[in-house]
Amino acid sequence: MAVQPCVIVGLGNPGIEYATTRHNIGFRVLDALAERYGVQLTPQRRFLGEVGEALIHGQKVRLLKPTTYMNSSGQSLHALLNFYKLPLERTLVVYDDADLPLGRVRLRLSGSTGGHNGIKSIIQYCHSQEFPRLKVGIAFGDRLKQQTGPRNAVPFVLGQFSATELAILPAVLDLAVDAIELSIQSGVEAAMNRYNGKSIPLPQS
């Protein structure tokens, strides 16, 4: 049976100082999804985040941006799922992946933390790693390995996109939103088949 998400969560850090960093691309994807459907995300203290509701392909879908900071994202998601009695298995989590090139997205039905603190928090608070996720690539060529090394990605992920990267960011956000839409309409498996092999052509660095 196809997994069709009824909750979409974008991960990031609140505050203007983080708004345009690579680490916040999950927030930006959720904002792009909300904009496409004319949804206003509003702060709700009960859920420790900004929440909205959209009708996508005839299905009611709740949108969530945790404002707990990345490392406590699971606290916000757990509060929302518990209140609405919604299953974690139908929650699609959108977040940055520093091992995936900018211009690529990758959907998975479940998995480990992959070293991502937001995913680690969700697994900790929700007591399961059985939830679909949409990874959005933020690496540009070999820059991550060259500049920060594989064991210290923090300066990179908390850095700003370059002008060259910003040129394709709108297309990246559209690609991610398209993948979310198909996940809701036909299931995550169908979206995996269509979008895991796609990429946005990268400009020359």
mmCIF file of C-alpha atoms in Angstrom:
data_model
loop_
_atom_site.group_PDB
_atom_site.id
_atom_site.type_symbol
_atom_site.label_atom_id
_atom_site.label_comp_id
_atom_site.label_asym_id
_atom_site.label_seq_id
_atom_site.Cartn_x
_atom_site.Cartn_y
_atom_site.Cartn_z
ATOM 1 C CA MET A 1 0.000 0.000 0.000
ATOM 2 C CA ALA A 2 1.378 3.391 -1.025
ATOM 3 C CA VAL A 3 2.556 5.738 1.721
ATOM 4 C CA GLN A 4 0.760 9.060 1.209
ATOM 5 C CA PRO A 5 1.913 11.722 3.691
ATOM 6 C CA CYS A 6 -0.649 13.762 5.607
ATOM 7 C CA VAL A 7 1.986 15.811 7.480
ATOM 8 C CA ILE A 8 4.889 17.662 5.862
ATOM 9 C CA VAL A 9 7.633 18.928 8.177
ATOM 10 C CA GLY A 10 10.431 21.230 7.049
ATOM 11 C CA LEU A 11 13.485 21.351 9.302
ATOM 12 C CA GLY A 12 15.555 24.429 10.067
ATOM 13 C CA ASN A 13 16.559 26.945 12.702
ATOM 14 C CA PRO A 14 14.405 29.943 13.641
ATOM 15 C CA GLY A 15 15.773 33.474 13.528
ATOM 16 C CA ILE A 16 16.914 35.852 10.813
ATOM 17 C CA GLU A 17 20.557 34.862 11.252
ATOM 18 C CA TYR A 18 19.773 31.331 10.056
ATOM 19 C CA ALA A 19 17.037 32.063 7.523
ATOM 20 C CA THR A 20 19.179 31.902 4.377
ATOM 21 C CA THR A 21 21.732 29.289 5.447
ATOM 22 C CA ARG A 22 22.087 25.952 3.692
ATOM 23 C CA HIS A 23 20.902 24.166 6.841
ATOM 24 C CA ASN A 24 17.508 25.882 6.523
ATOM 25 C CA ILE A 25 16.575 24.607 3.093
ATOM 26 C CA GLY A 26 13.894 22.418 4.712
ATOM 27 C CA PHE A 27 12.178 25.589 5.935
ATOM 28 C CA ARG A 28 12.464 27.119 2.475
ATOM 29 C CA VAL A 29 10.906 24.094 0.794
ATOM 30 C CA LEU A 30 7.986 24.208 3.226
ATOM 31 C CA ASP A 31 7.568 27.939 2.594
ATOM 32 C CA ALA A 32 7.538 27.265 -1.160
ATOM 33 C CA LEU A 33 4.909 24.542 -0.698
ATOM 34 C CA ALA A 34 2.773 26.851 1.443
ATOM 35 C CA GLU A 35 3.100 29.644 -1.118
ATOM 36 C CA ARG A 36 2.070 27.369 -3.979
ATOM 37 C CA TYR A 37 -1.178 26.548 -2.136
ATOM 38 C CA GLY A 38 -1.799 29.982 -0.632
ATOM 39 C CA VAL A 39 -1.355 28.706 2.924
ATOM 40 C CA GLN A 40 -0.439 31.022 5.788
ATOM 41 C CA LEU A 41 1.843 29.415 8.372
ATOM 42 C CA THR A 42 1.046 30.757 11.838
ATOM 43 C CA PRO A 43 2.927 30.303 15.138
ATOM 44 C CA GLN A 44 1.216 27.894 17.538
ATOM 45 C CA ARG A 45 2.774 27.548 20.965
ATOM 46 C CA ARG A 46 1.051 24.226 21.541
ATOM 47 C CA PHE A 47 3.148 22.737 18.710
ATOM 48 C CA LEU A 48 6.326 24.766 19.239
ATOM 49 C CA GLY A 49 6.237 25.738 15.600
ATOM 50 C CA GLU A 50 4.505 27.398 12.687
ATOM 51 C CA VAL A 51 1.564 25.411 11.340
ATOM 52 C CA GLY A 52 -0.681 25.529 8.307
ATOM 53 C CA GLU A 53 -3.230 23.336 6.555
ATOM 54 C CA ALA A 54 -3.461 22.735 2.815
ATOM 55 C CA LEU A 55 -5.737 20.785 0.518
ATOM 56 C CA ILE A 56 -3.391 19.012 -1.902
ATOM 57 C CA HIS A 57 -4.836 16.688 -4.537
ATOM 58 C CA GLY A 58 -7.996 16.411 -2.461
ATOM 59 C CA GLN A 59 -6.156 15.465 0.733
ATOM 60 C CA LYS A 60 -5.914 17.533 3.899
ATOM 61 C CA VAL A 61 -2.238 17.995 4.702
ATOM 62 C CA ARG A 62 -0.747 19.700 7.748
ATOM 63 C CA LEU A 63 2.432 21.717 7.301
ATOM 64 C CA LEU A 64 4.878 22.247 10.173
ATOM 65 C CA LYS A 65 8.013 24.321 10.703
ATOM 66 C CA PRO A 66 9.396 23.569 14.192
ATOM 67 C CA THR A 67 10.726 26.684 15.943
ATOM 68 C CA THR A 68 12.570 24.700 18.603
ATOM 69 C CA TYR A 69 15.922 24.898 16.789
ATOM 70 C CA MET A 70 17.080 21.996 14.686
ATOM 71 C CA ASN A 71 18.341 19.817 17.533
ATOM 72 C CA SER A 72 14.896 19.676 19.181
ATOM 73 C CA SER A 73 12.732 19.350 16.064
ATOM 74 C CA GLY A 74 11.254 16.101 17.338
ATOM 75 C CA GLN A 75 9.636 17.851 20.296
ATOM 76 C CA SER A 76 7.528 19.968 17.948
ATOM 77 C CA LEU A 77 6.582 17.123 15.635
ATOM 78 C CA HIS A 78 5.692 14.817 18.515
ATOM 79 C CA ALA A 79 3.370 17.477 19.956
ATOM 80 C CA LEU A 80 1.522 17.877 16.644
ATOM 81 C CA LEU A 81 1.198 14.159 15.941
ATOM 82 C CA ASN A 82 0.030 13.456 19.472
ATOM 83 C CA PHE A 83 -2.598 16.223 19.418
ATOM 84 C CA TYR A 84 -4.111 15.222 16.059
ATOM 85 C CA LYS A 85 -3.549 11.472 16.574
ATOM 86 C CA LEU A 86 -1.647 11.207 13.309
ATOM 87 C CA PRO A 87 0.830 8.430 12.457
ATOM 88 C CA LEU A 88 4.535 9.128 12.198
ATOM 89 C CA GLU A 89 4.605 6.758 9.210
ATOM 90 C CA ARG A 90 2.609 9.302 7.183
ATOM 91 C CA THR A 91 4.892 12.206 8.046
ATOM 92 C CA LEU A 92 7.279 13.395 5.336
ATOM 93 C CA VAL A 93 10.302 15.201 6.805
ATOM 94 C CA VAL A 94 12.177 17.621 4.530
ATOM 95 C CA TYR A 95 15.762 18.535 5.366
ATOM 96 C CA ASP A 96 19.215 19.356 4.022
ATOM 97 C CA ASP A 97 21.769 16.747 2.996
ATOM 98 C CA ALA A 98 25.397 17.870 2.797
ATOM 99 C CA ASP A 99 26.408 14.641 1.036
ATOM 100 C CA LEU A 100 23.964 15.204 -1.831
ATOM 101 C CA PRO A 101 24.750 17.721 -4.578
ATOM 102 C CA LEU A 102 22.732 20.907 -4.859
ATOM 103 C CA GLY A 103 20.155 20.262 -7.558
ATOM 104 C CA ARG A 104 19.325 16.750 -6.376
ATOM 105 C CA VAL A 105 16.656 15.432 -4.017
ATOM 106 C CA ARG A 106 16.342 11.952 -2.578
ATOM 107 C CA LEU A 107 13.266 10.356 -1.038
ATOM 108 C CA ARG A 108 13.449 7.429 1.380
ATOM 109 C CA LEU A 109 10.757 5.548 3.282
ATOM 110 C CA SER A 110 12.829 5.213 6.471
ATOM 111 C CA GLY A 111 16.408 5.166 7.703
ATOM 112 C CA SER A 112 18.897 6.191 10.349
ATOM 113 C CA THR A 113 19.905 9.715 11.350
ATOM 114 C CA GLY A 114 22.609 9.992 8.701
ATOM 115 C CA GLY A 115 24.374 12.309 11.140
ATOM 116 C CA HIS A 116 21.563 14.900 10.936
ATOM 117 C CA ASN A 117 20.606 16.297 14.343
ATOM 118 C CA GLY A 118 17.053 17.165 13.293
ATOM 119 C CA ILE A 119 16.382 13.577 12.268
ATOM 120 C CA LYS A 120 18.093 12.345 15.414
ATOM 121 C CA SER A 121 15.690 14.446 17.497
ATOM 122 C CA ILE A 122 12.629 13.124 15.661
ATOM 123 C CA ILE A 123 13.723 9.539 16.201
ATOM 124 C CA GLN A 124 14.388 10.313 19.875
ATOM 125 C CA TYR A 125 11.022 11.973 20.576
ATOM 126 C CA CYS A 126 8.873 9.764 18.343
ATOM 127 C CA HIS A 127 10.671 6.504 19.201
ATOM 128 C CA SER A 128 10.920 5.287 15.618
ATOM 129 C CA GLN A 129 12.907 5.809 12.444
ATOM 130 C CA GLU A 130 10.075 4.468 10.296
ATOM 131 C CA PHE A 131 9.030 7.672 8.586
ATOM 132 C CA PRO A 132 9.574 8.940 5.029
ATOM 133 C CA ARG A 133 11.982 11.750 4.381
ATOM 134 C CA LEU A 134 12.953 14.059 1.533
ATOM 135 C CA LYS A 135 16.620 14.994 1.497
ATOM 136 C CA VAL A 136 17.508 18.162 -0.394
ATOM 137 C CA GLY A 137 21.106 18.375 -1.541
ATOM 138 C CA ILE A 138 23.158 21.403 -0.496
ATOM 139 C CA ALA A 139 26.703 20.357 -1.505
ATOM 140 C CA PHE A 140 28.242 22.135 -4.475
ATOM 141 C CA GLY A 141 30.718 19.975 -6.333
ATOM 142 C CA ASP A 142 33.539 18.858 -4.034
ATOM 143 C CA ARG A 143 33.456 22.032 -1.962
ATOM 144 C CA LEU A 144 32.323 20.366 1.262
ATOM 145 C CA LYS A 145 35.126 17.821 1.235
ATOM 146 C CA GLN A 146 37.715 20.367 0.165
ATOM 147 C CA GLN A 147 36.849 23.092 2.644
ATOM 148 C CA THR A 148 35.561 21.451 5.772
ATOM 149 C CA GLY A 149 36.440 17.773 5.634
ATOM 150 C CA PRO A 150 33.939 14.988 6.274
ATOM 151 C CA ARG A 151 34.045 15.313 10.076
ATOM 152 C CA ASN A 152 33.354 19.040 10.361
ATOM 153 C CA ALA A 153 30.424 20.079 8.210
ATOM 154 C CA VAL A 154 29.078 22.737 10.601
ATOM 155 C CA PRO A 155 30.742 25.798 9.008
ATOM 156 C CA PHE A 156 29.496 24.667 5.613
ATOM 157 C CA VAL A 157 25.870 23.910 6.471
ATOM 158 C CA LEU A 158 25.529 27.104 8.525
ATOM 159 C CA GLY A 159 27.042 29.142 5.703
ATOM 160 C CA GLN A 160 25.246 31.110 3.010
ATOM 161 C CA PHE A 161 24.569 30.008 -0.539
ATOM 162 C CA SER A 162 26.838 31.670 -3.067
ATOM 163 C CA ALA A 163 25.467 33.816 -5.893
ATOM 164 C CA THR A 164 26.070 30.917 -8.278
ATOM 165 C CA GLU A 165 24.108 28.554 -6.048
ATOM 166 C CA LEU A 166 21.300 31.059 -5.543
ATOM 167 C CA ALA A 167 20.787 31.148 -9.316
ATOM 168 C CA ILE A 168 19.375 27.598 -9.308
ATOM 169 C CA LEU A 169 17.785 27.614 -5.849
ATOM 170 C CA PRO A 170 14.271 28.496 -7.094
ATOM 171 C CA ALA A 171 14.400 25.492 -9.461
ATOM 172 C CA VAL A 172 15.625 23.284 -6.591
ATOM 173 C CA LEU A 173 12.721 24.390 -4.404
ATOM 174 C CA ASP A 174 10.266 23.713 -7.239
ATOM 175 C CA LEU A 175 11.739 20.237 -7.720
ATOM 176 C CA ALA A 176 11.329 19.454 -4.020
ATOM 177 C CA VAL A 177 7.745 20.758 -3.945
ATOM 178 C CA ASP A 178 6.892 18.726 -7.043
ATOM 179 C CA ALA A 179 8.247 15.619 -5.302
ATOM 180 C CA ILE A 180 6.126 16.360 -2.232
ATOM 181 C CA GLU A 181 3.006 16.803 -4.354
ATOM 182 C CA LEU A 182 3.480 13.461 -6.072
ATOM 183 C CA SER A 183 4.141 11.800 -2.707
ATOM 184 C CA ILE A 184 0.785 13.058 -1.481
ATOM 185 C CA GLN A 185 -1.060 12.213 -4.694
ATOM 186 C CA SER A 186 0.408 8.800 -5.537
ATOM 187 C CA GLY A 187 2.656 7.796 -2.649
ATOM 188 C CA VAL A 188 6.278 8.246 -1.661
ATOM 189 C CA GLU A 189 7.269 5.183 -3.681
ATOM 190 C CA ALA A 190 6.007 6.771 -6.916
ATOM 191 C CA ALA A 191 7.843 10.006 -6.088
ATOM 192 C CA MET A 192 11.036 8.054 -5.405
ATOM 193 C CA ASN A 193 10.841 6.466 -8.856
ATOM 194 C CA ARG A 194 10.310 9.787 -10.586
ATOM 195 C CA TYR A 195 12.527 12.193 -8.643
ATOM 196 C CA ASN A 196 15.445 10.307 -7.074
ATOM 197 C CA GLY A 197 17.232 10.234 -10.425
ATOM 198 C CA LYS A 198 16.438 13.806 -11.454
ATOM 199 C CA SER A 199 18.755 16.771 -11.081
ATOM 200 C CA ILE A 200 18.788 20.484 -11.772
ATOM 201 C CA PRO A 201 21.708 21.377 -14.068
ATOM 202 C CA LEU A 202 24.380 23.113 -12.032
ATOM 203 C CA PRO A 203 26.037 26.337 -13.209
ATOM 204 C CA GLN A 204 29.779 26.323 -13.582
ATOM 205 C CA SER A 205 31.536 27.315 -10.337
#
